[in-house]
Amino acid sequence: MAAVKERILIGVAWPYANNEPHLGHYAGALLPPDIFARYHRLKGNEVLMVSGSDSHGTPITVSADAEGITPREVVEKYHERFISSFEKMGITFDLYTTTMTENHFSVVHDMFKRHLEKGLIYKQVTKQIFDPKAGRFLPDRYVEGTCPHCGFVDARGDQCDQCGKTYEAVELKNPRSKVTGSKDLEVRDTEHFFLDLAKLNEPLIEWINDGEKAHWRPHVLNFTRAQLEKRDLHGRAITRDIEWGVTIPVAGYDGKRLYVWYEAVIGYLSASREWARVHGFEAEAWEKFWKNPGAGEGTKSYYFIGK
């Protein structure tokens, strides 16, 4: 009797297209999934490996400011260098794309509207750091200061590279603007959209305990289960005061964009759909990797994030 073939979806970490590809990209997030994909192809399994250049967020705009070019030019420049590097190294993506395609915008907009309709997104006025000298809010990497958790003096506005903890920029101690260098900053009100993670806590517990996670590493499964069982998920802002990124499909928010941590992860879905379209396949080609998960003849999904 012939062995039952598996269907394998491999999602590879999306590198920011704001700098040259380097050894860390390959050692951490590129060679492991490529080896994994080659192994499953040799076994005769059906494999789809997708990723792309992360094209939005403050890492891109900060590089654009430094190089004196537009964010789009930054992405196009380094995206081509990534592709050239992959070809030289023989990395076997089924599709390597970007998050600034019309396809990605469309898929993200659809996802956002679905979340909104299901009551998983709400609006809230928050306090954000504003630089009067620059005349703008300072999201994420546009502000630095002392980490409120470990005291690291060069912590970013969204996450500390020293201790790894996340926080809101207003929690930074002694904040300073990366735009002007000013420490004379203000805290102002601004309205943003939030993903209501608390509403997803119980569904996620049910999902993690559905008996179809045998291919997960035990420590990953146990860690995830332990975190969810704390029932301590809170709403997180999924928009930013920035002009480069995926637009918000709601009228009246032209000066804001979707947060890269919300929209980029949807890239695995949008890339799968783009792969089918580029190759002239029917929708079923990508749907079977997404709409039939789990054991048996379902798809097993693996995500390589460079740890």
mmCIF file of C-alpha atoms in Angstrom:
data_model
loop_
_atom_site.group_PDB
_atom_site.id
_atom_site.type_symbol
_atom_site.label_atom_id
_atom_site.label_comp_id
_atom_site.label_asym_id
_atom_site.label_seq_id
_atom_site.Cartn_x
_atom_site.Cartn_y
_atom_site.Cartn_z
ATOM 1 C CA MET A 1 0.000 0.000 0.000
ATOM 2 C CA ALA A 2 1.391 3.407 -0.973
ATOM 3 C CA ALA A 3 2.228 5.753 1.883
ATOM 4 C CA VAL A 4 -0.278 8.539 2.523
ATOM 5 C CA LYS A 5 1.202 11.811 1.289
ATOM 6 C CA GLU A 6 1.079 14.924 3.422
ATOM 7 C CA ARG A 7 0.215 18.493 2.551
ATOM 8 C CA ILE A 8 2.706 20.934 4.084
ATOM 9 C CA LEU A 9 2.400 24.735 4.302
ATOM 10 C CA ILE A 10 5.655 26.467 5.247
ATOM 11 C CA GLY A 11 5.573 30.114 6.262
ATOM 12 C CA VAL A 12 8.988 31.775 6.488
ATOM 13 C CA ALA A 13 9.692 34.908 8.541
ATOM 14 C CA TRP A 14 9.343 38.109 6.506
ATOM 15 C CA PRO A 15 12.609 40.097 6.634
ATOM 16 C CA TYR A 16 12.266 43.876 6.688
ATOM 17 C CA ALA A 17 13.296 45.243 3.298
ATOM 18 C CA ASN A 18 15.364 48.005 4.854
ATOM 19 C CA ASN A 19 18.897 46.623 4.717
ATOM 20 C CA GLU A 20 21.192 44.122 3.030
ATOM 21 C CA PRO A 21 20.588 40.365 3.478
ATOM 22 C CA HIS A 22 23.133 38.898 5.880
ATOM 23 C CA LEU A 23 24.274 35.644 7.459
ATOM 24 C CA GLY A 24 21.759 35.960 10.289
ATOM 25 C CA HIS A 25 18.861 35.839 7.830
ATOM 26 C CA TYR A 26 20.113 32.548 6.415
ATOM 27 C CA ALA A 27 21.170 30.866 9.641
ATOM 28 C CA GLY A 28 18.072 31.895 11.551
ATOM 29 C CA ALA A 29 15.133 31.960 9.180
ATOM 30 C CA LEU A 30 16.011 30.825 5.639
ATOM 31 C CA LEU A 31 18.139 27.672 5.563
ATOM 32 C CA PRO A 32 16.050 25.734 8.153
ATOM 33 C CA PRO A 33 12.741 26.040 6.237
ATOM 34 C CA ASP A 34 14.468 25.405 2.909
ATOM 35 C CA ILE A 35 15.971 22.158 4.243
ATOM 36 C CA PHE A 36 12.575 21.230 5.676
ATOM 37 C CA ALA A 37 10.831 21.935 2.354
ATOM 38 C CA ARG A 38 13.382 19.913 0.368
ATOM 39 C CA TYR A 39 12.954 16.985 2.774
ATOM 40 C CA HIS A 40 9.191 16.899 2.321
ATOM 41 C CA ARG A 41 9.420 17.314 -1.448
ATOM 42 C CA LEU A 42 11.812 14.346 -1.576
ATOM 43 C CA LYS A 43 9.231 12.339 0.374
ATOM 44 C CA GLY A 44 6.696 13.189 -2.313
ATOM 45 C CA ASN A 45 4.630 15.440 -0.067
ATOM 46 C CA GLU A 46 2.774 18.462 -1.418
ATOM 47 C CA VAL A 47 4.628 21.567 -0.245
ATOM 48 C CA LEU A 48 3.897 25.280 -0.439
ATOM 49 C CA MET A 49 6.650 27.548 0.956
ATOM 50 C CA VAL A 50 5.900 31.273 0.932
ATOM 51 C CA SER A 51 7.269 34.496 2.348
ATOM 52 C CA GLY A 52 8.239 37.959 1.204
ATOM 53 C CA SER A 53 9.813 41.273 2.070
ATOM 54 C CA ASP A 54 8.141 43.039 4.994
ATOM 55 C CA SER A 55 7.518 46.394 3.350
ATOM 56 C CA HIS A 56 5.885 48.585 5.981
ATOM 57 C CA GLY A 57 6.358 49.995 9.439
ATOM 58 C CA THR A 58 8.846 52.388 10.927
ATOM 59 C CA PRO A 59 11.931 50.250 10.098
ATOM 60 C CA ILE A 60 11.271 51.083 6.443
ATOM 61 C CA THR A 61 10.543 54.777 6.921
ATOM 62 C CA VAL A 62 13.542 55.263 9.215
ATOM 63 C CA SER A 63 15.810 53.763 6.521
ATOM 64 C CA ALA A 64 14.141 55.925 3.872
ATOM 65 C CA ASP A 65 14.823 59.049 5.921
ATOM 66 C CA ALA A 66 18.456 58.000 6.409
ATOM 67 C CA GLU A 67 19.013 57.272 2.699
ATOM 68 C CA GLY A 68 17.079 60.274 1.419
ATOM 69 C CA ILE A 69 14.721 58.204 -0.744
ATOM 70 C CA THR A 70 11.071 57.160 -0.514
ATOM 71 C CA PRO A 71 9.887 54.129 1.492
ATOM 72 C CA ARG A 72 8.799 52.441 -1.737
ATOM 73 C CA GLU A 73 12.272 52.929 -3.226
ATOM 74 C CA VAL A 74 13.829 51.422 -0.088
ATOM 75 C CA VAL A 75 11.621 48.333 -0.360
ATOM 76 C CA GLU A 76 12.203 47.888 -4.095
ATOM 77 C CA LYS A 77 15.968 48.268 -3.652
ATOM 78 C CA TYR A 78 16.395 45.679 -0.900
ATOM 79 C CA HIS A 79 13.675 43.334 -2.152
ATOM 80 C CA GLU A 80 15.636 42.846 -5.372
ATOM 81 C CA ARG A 81 18.817 42.232 -3.386
ATOM 82 C CA PHE A 82 17.047 39.601 -1.288
ATOM 83 C CA ILE A 83 15.793 37.820 -4.412
ATOM 84 C CA SER A 84 19.248 37.910 -6.006
ATOM 85 C CA SER A 85 20.791 36.540 -2.815
ATOM 86 C CA PHE A 86 18.204 33.731 -2.588
ATOM 87 C CA GLU A 87 18.914 32.696 -6.167
ATOM 88 C CA LYS A 88 22.644 32.495 -5.472
ATOM 89 C CA MET A 89 22.029 30.423 -2.344
ATOM 90 C CA GLY A 90 19.461 28.181 -4.026
ATOM 91 C CA ILE A 91 16.598 28.932 -1.613
ATOM 92 C CA THR A 92 13.494 27.247 -3.049
ATOM 93 C CA PHE A 93 10.510 29.485 -2.333
ATOM 94 C CA ASP A 94 7.326 28.684 -4.209
ATOM 95 C CA LEU A 95 6.630 32.405 -3.940
ATOM 96 C CA TYR A 96 8.600 35.294 -2.455
ATOM 97 C CA THR A 97 6.609 38.516 -2.661
ATOM 98 C CA THR A 98 6.154 41.803 -0.749
ATOM 99 C CA THR A 99 3.471 43.236 1.504
ATOM 100 C CA MET A 100 2.911 46.248 -0.753
ATOM 101 C CA THR A 101 1.089 44.396 -3.551
ATOM 102 C CA GLU A 102 -2.539 45.137 -4.452
ATOM 103 C CA ASN A 103 -3.293 41.516 -3.604
ATOM 104 C CA HIS A 104 -1.933 41.894 -0.064
ATOM 105 C CA PHE A 105 -3.832 45.152 0.512
ATOM 106 C CA SER A 106 -7.045 43.478 -0.669
ATOM 107 C CA VAL A 107 -6.641 40.409 1.565
ATOM 108 C CA VAL A 108 -5.728 42.534 4.605
ATOM 109 C CA HIS A 109 -8.661 44.892 4.024
ATOM 110 C CA ASP A 110 -11.012 41.924 3.818
ATOM 111 C CA MET A 111 -9.595 40.455 7.033
ATOM 112 C CA PHE A 112 -9.875 43.792 8.858
ATOM 113 C CA LYS A 113 -13.507 44.237 7.803
ATOM 114 C CA ARG A 114 -14.347 40.684 8.865
ATOM 115 C CA HIS A 115 -12.793 41.297 12.282
ATOM 116 C CA LEU A 116 -14.713 44.573 12.536
ATOM 117 C CA GLU A 117 -18.026 42.929 11.599
ATOM 118 C CA LYS A 118 -17.476 40.156 14.163
ATOM 119 C CA GLY A 119 -16.883 42.672 16.936
ATOM 120 C CA LEU A 120 -13.218 41.753 17.312
ATOM 121 C CA ILE A 121 -12.018 45.300 16.620
ATOM 122 C CA TYR A 122 -12.922 48.408 18.601
ATOM 123 C CA LYS A 123 -11.878 52.069 18.596
ATOM 124 C CA GLN A 124 -10.237 53.765 21.536
ATOM 125 C CA VAL A 125 -8.630 57.131 22.220
ATOM 126 C CA THR A 126 -5.101 56.626 23.524
ATOM 127 C CA LYS A 127 -2.187 58.721 24.701
ATOM 128 C CA GLN A 128 0.714 58.917 22.248
ATOM 129 C CA ILE A 129 3.997 60.799 22.222
ATOM 130 C CA PHE A 130 4.000 63.899 19.998
ATOM 131 C CA ASP A 131 7.039 65.886 18.848
ATOM 132 C CA PRO A 132 6.027 69.588 18.542
ATOM 133 C CA LYS A 133 9.247 70.412 16.714
ATOM 134 C CA ALA A 134 8.501 67.809 14.005
ATOM 135 C CA GLY A 135 4.749 68.387 14.157
ATOM 136 C CA ARG A 136 3.979 64.668 14.280
ATOM 137 C CA PHE A 137 3.253 61.689 16.505
ATOM 138 C CA LEU A 138 6.192 59.361 17.150
ATOM 139 C CA PRO A 139 5.220 55.705 16.629
ATOM 140 C CA ASP A 140 7.499 52.778 17.425
ATOM 141 C CA ARG A 141 11.064 53.379 16.246
ATOM 142 C CA TYR A 142 10.647 57.144 15.966
ATOM 143 C CA VAL A 143 11.012 57.423 19.723
ATOM 144 C CA GLU A 144 13.567 55.923 22.094
ATOM 145 C CA GLY A 145 14.047 56.048 25.818
ATOM 146 C CA THR A 146 14.648 54.007 28.942
ATOM 147 C CA CYS A 147 12.821 50.666 29.128
ATOM 148 C CA PRO A 148 10.154 50.728 31.872
ATOM 149 C CA HIS A 149 10.932 47.088 32.694
ATOM 150 C CA CYS A 150 14.718 46.572 32.644
ATOM 151 C CA GLY A 151 16.123 50.099 32.471
ATOM 152 C CA PHE A 152 17.852 49.703 29.082
ATOM 153 C CA VAL A 153 18.530 53.285 27.973
ATOM 154 C CA ASP A 154 18.139 52.799 24.200
ATOM 155 C CA ALA A 155 14.796 50.976 24.139
ATOM 156 C CA ARG A 156 12.500 51.424 21.131
ATOM 157 C CA GLY A 157 8.999 52.835 21.385
ATOM 158 C CA ASP A 158 7.256 49.466 21.067
ATOM 159 C CA GLN A 159 9.668 46.822 22.349
ATOM 160 C CA CYS A 160 12.921 46.584 24.286
ATOM 161 C CA ASP A 161 15.746 44.800 22.468
ATOM 162 C CA GLN A 162 17.410 44.105 25.815
ATOM 163 C CA CYS A 163 14.633 42.272 27.715
ATOM 164 C CA GLY A 164 12.239 41.598 24.831
ATOM 165 C CA LYS A 165 9.183 43.015 26.571
ATOM 166 C CA THR A 166 6.566 45.061 24.726
ATOM 167 C CA TYR A 167 4.859 48.216 26.006
ATOM 168 C CA GLU A 168 3.294 51.472 24.869
ATOM 169 C CA ALA A 169 5.626 54.309 23.888
ATOM 170 C CA VAL A 170 4.206 56.549 26.635
ATOM 171 C CA GLU A 171 5.597 54.088 29.196
ATOM 172 C CA LEU A 172 9.186 54.906 28.177
ATOM 173 C CA LYS A 173 11.206 56.880 30.686
ATOM 174 C CA ASN A 174 13.127 59.923 29.410
ATOM 175 C CA PRO A 175 11.777 59.605 25.829
ATOM 176 C CA ARG A 176 13.580 61.364 22.996
ATOM 177 C CA SER A 177 12.582 61.921 19.378
ATOM 178 C CA LYS A 178 14.471 60.013 16.681
ATOM 179 C CA VAL A 179 13.298 62.653 14.199
ATOM 180 C CA THR A 180 14.620 65.809 15.844
ATOM 181 C CA GLY A 181 16.522 64.524 18.874
ATOM 182 C CA SER A 182 14.261 66.617 21.073
ATOM 183 C CA LYS A 183 13.412 65.570 24.623
ATOM 184 C CA ASP A 184 10.761 68.288 24.852
ATOM 185 C CA LEU A 185 7.928 65.962 23.881
ATOM 186 C CA GLU A 186 4.204 65.979 24.610
ATOM 187 C CA VAL A 187 1.579 63.319 25.222
ATOM 188 C CA ARG A 188 -1.546 63.858 23.114
ATOM 189 C CA ASP A 189 -4.798 62.038 22.448
ATOM 190 C CA THR A 190 -5.204 60.067 19.222
ATOM 191 C CA GLU A 191 -7.845 57.522 18.190
ATOM 192 C CA HIS A 192 -6.833 54.038 17.080
ATOM 193 C CA PHE A 193 -8.311 50.637 16.294
ATOM 194 C CA PHE A 194 -7.651 47.774 18.709
ATOM 195 C CA LEU A 195 -7.824 44.004 18.247
ATOM 196 C CA ASP A 196 -9.884 42.623 21.147
ATOM 197 C CA LEU A 197 -7.628 39.710 22.076
ATOM 198 C CA ALA A 198 -9.626 39.004 25.245
ATOM 199 C CA LYS A 199 -12.542 37.802 23.085
ATOM 200 C CA LEU A 200 -10.200 35.342 21.383
ATOM 201 C CA ASN A 201 -8.840 33.798 24.580
ATOM 202 C CA GLU A 202 -11.427 31.017 24.981
ATOM 203 C CA PRO A 203 -11.584 30.133 21.246
ATOM 204 C CA LEU A 204 -7.784 29.866 21.248
ATOM 205 C CA ILE A 205 -7.846 27.555 24.276
ATOM 206 C CA GLU A 206 -10.339 25.310 22.464
ATOM 207 C CA TRP A 207 -8.167 25.380 19.337
ATOM 208 C CA ILE A 208 -4.929 24.571 21.161
ATOM 209 C CA ASN A 209 -6.623 21.590 22.854
ATOM 210 C CA ASP A 210 -8.354 20.176 19.755
ATOM 211 C CA GLY A 211 -6.064 17.124 19.626
ATOM 212 C CA GLU A 212 -4.576 18.037 16.238
ATOM 213 C CA LYS A 213 -1.297 19.545 17.429
ATOM 214 C CA ALA A 214 0.752 16.324 17.554
ATOM 215 C CA HIS A 215 3.270 17.804 15.096
ATOM 216 C CA TRP A 216 3.956 20.742 17.446
ATOM 217 C CA ARG A 217 7.073 20.655 19.587
ATOM 218 C CA PRO A 218 6.016 19.744 23.149
ATOM 219 C CA HIS A 219 7.625 22.781 24.784
ATOM 220 C CA VAL A 220 5.955 25.129 22.279
ATOM 221 C CA LEU A 221 2.560 23.523 22.845
ATOM 222 C CA ASN A 222 2.958 23.616 26.628
ATOM 223 C CA PHE A 223 4.157 27.225 26.617
ATOM 224 C CA THR A 224 1.253 28.341 24.410
ATOM 225 C CA ARG A 225 -1.294 26.483 26.523
ATOM 226 C CA ALA A 226 0.119 27.936 29.753
ATOM 227 C CA GLN A 227 -0.007 31.496 28.419
ATOM 228 C CA LEU A 228 -3.597 31.142 27.214
ATOM 229 C CA GLU A 229 -4.774 29.557 30.440
ATOM 230 C CA LYS A 230 -3.686 32.685 32.318
ATOM 231 C CA ARG A 231 -6.630 34.367 30.523
ATOM 232 C CA ASP A 232 -4.637 37.580 30.514
ATOM 233 C CA LEU A 233 -4.976 38.705 26.887
ATOM 234 C CA HIS A 234 -5.714 42.392 26.389
ATOM 235 C CA GLY A 235 -6.647 44.582 23.440
ATOM 236 C CA ARG A 236 -3.707 45.734 21.313
ATOM 237 C CA ALA A 237 -3.617 48.732 19.002
ATOM 238 C CA ILE A 238 -3.431 47.655 15.360
ATOM 239 C CA THR A 239 -3.119 51.101 13.764
ATOM 240 C CA ARG A 240 -0.423 53.759 13.868
ATOM 241 C CA ASP A 241 -0.064 57.481 13.136
ATOM 242 C CA ILE A 242 2.091 56.989 10.058
ATOM 243 C CA GLU A 243 1.624 57.553 6.315
ATOM 244 C CA TRP A 244 3.421 54.474 4.954
ATOM 245 C CA GLY A 245 1.649 51.145 5.199
ATOM 246 C CA VAL A 246 -1.588 49.330 4.449
ATOM 247 C CA THR A 247 -4.463 51.801 4.452
ATOM 248 C CA ILE A 248 -7.392 51.461 6.854
ATOM 249 C CA PRO A 249 -10.575 50.476 4.949
ATOM 250 C CA VAL A 250 -12.716 52.866 7.008
ATOM 251 C CA ALA A 251 -13.478 56.477 6.035
ATOM 252 C CA GLY A 252 -11.870 59.240 8.067
ATOM 253 C CA TYR A 253 -8.527 57.611 8.866
ATOM 254 C CA ASP A 254 -6.371 58.796 5.963
ATOM 255 C CA GLY A 255 -3.476 59.838 8.208
ATOM 256 C CA LYS A 256 -3.185 56.422 9.845
ATOM 257 C CA ARG A 257 -2.113 52.978 8.668
ATOM 258 C CA LEU A 258 -2.510 49.409 9.886
ATOM 259 C CA TYR A 259 0.238 48.320 12.263
ATOM 260 C CA VAL A 260 2.794 46.100 10.544
ATOM 261 C CA TRP A 261 2.507 43.401 13.237
ATOM 262 C CA TYR A 262 -1.179 43.025 12.329
ATOM 263 C CA GLU A 263 -0.989 43.099 8.554
ATOM 264 C CA ALA A 264 2.320 41.341 7.858
ATOM 265 C CA VAL A 265 1.265 38.028 9.414
ATOM 266 C CA ILE A 266 -1.724 38.006 7.043
ATOM 267 C CA GLY A 267 0.946 37.886 4.331
ATOM 268 C CA TYR A 268 1.111 34.094 4.569
ATOM 269 C CA LEU A 269 -2.493 33.949 3.383
ATOM 270 C CA SER A 270 -2.140 36.693 0.766
ATOM 271 C CA ALA A 271 1.084 35.110 -0.557
ATOM 272 C CA SER A 272 -0.640 31.728 -0.895
ATOM 273 C CA ARG A 273 -3.425 33.328 -2.911
ATOM 274 C CA GLU A 274 -0.899 35.227 -5.039
ATOM 275 C CA TRP A 275 1.013 31.988 -5.701
ATOM 276 C CA ALA A 276 -2.143 30.381 -7.107
ATOM 277 C CA ARG A 277 -2.941 33.424 -9.263
ATOM 278 C CA VAL A 278 0.612 33.791 -10.627
ATOM 279 C CA HIS A 279 0.636 30.152 -11.714
ATOM 280 C CA GLY A 280 -2.852 30.285 -13.198
ATOM 281 C CA PHE A 281 -4.280 27.817 -10.677
ATOM 282 C CA GLU A 282 -7.888 27.729 -9.522
ATOM 283 C CA ALA A 283 -8.736 29.004 -6.027
ATOM 284 C CA GLU A 284 -8.785 25.404 -4.820
ATOM 285 C CA ALA A 285 -4.993 25.312 -5.184
ATOM 286 C CA TRP A 286 -4.424 27.708 -2.277
ATOM 287 C CA GLU A 287 -7.628 26.911 -0.389
ATOM 288 C CA LYS A 288 -6.611 23.314 0.269
ATOM 289 C CA PHE A 289 -3.584 24.606 2.200
ATOM 290 C CA TRP A 290 -5.794 26.811 4.386
ATOM 291 C CA LYS A 291 -9.329 25.450 4.617
ATOM 292 C CA ASN A 292 -8.583 21.869 5.611
ATOM 293 C CA PRO A 293 -6.120 22.029 8.526
ATOM 294 C CA GLY A 294 -5.257 19.303 10.981
ATOM 295 C CA ALA A 295 -4.652 15.587 10.971
ATOM 296 C CA GLY A 296 -5.488 12.996 8.340
ATOM 297 C CA GLU A 297 -5.523 14.505 4.869
ATOM 298 C CA GLY A 298 -5.480 18.037 6.212
ATOM 299 C CA THR A 299 -2.637 20.519 5.905
ATOM 300 C CA LYS A 300 0.110 20.772 8.501
ATOM 301 C CA SER A 301 1.408 24.329 8.834
ATOM 302 C CA TYR A 302 4.940 25.169 9.947
ATOM 303 C CA TYR A 303 6.236 28.677 10.611
ATOM 304 C CA PHE A 304 9.948 29.484 10.795
ATOM 305 C CA ILE A 305 10.588 32.731 12.623
ATOM 306 C CA GLY A 306 14.331 32.686 13.134
ATOM 307 C CA LYS A 307 14.708 31.686 16.773
#
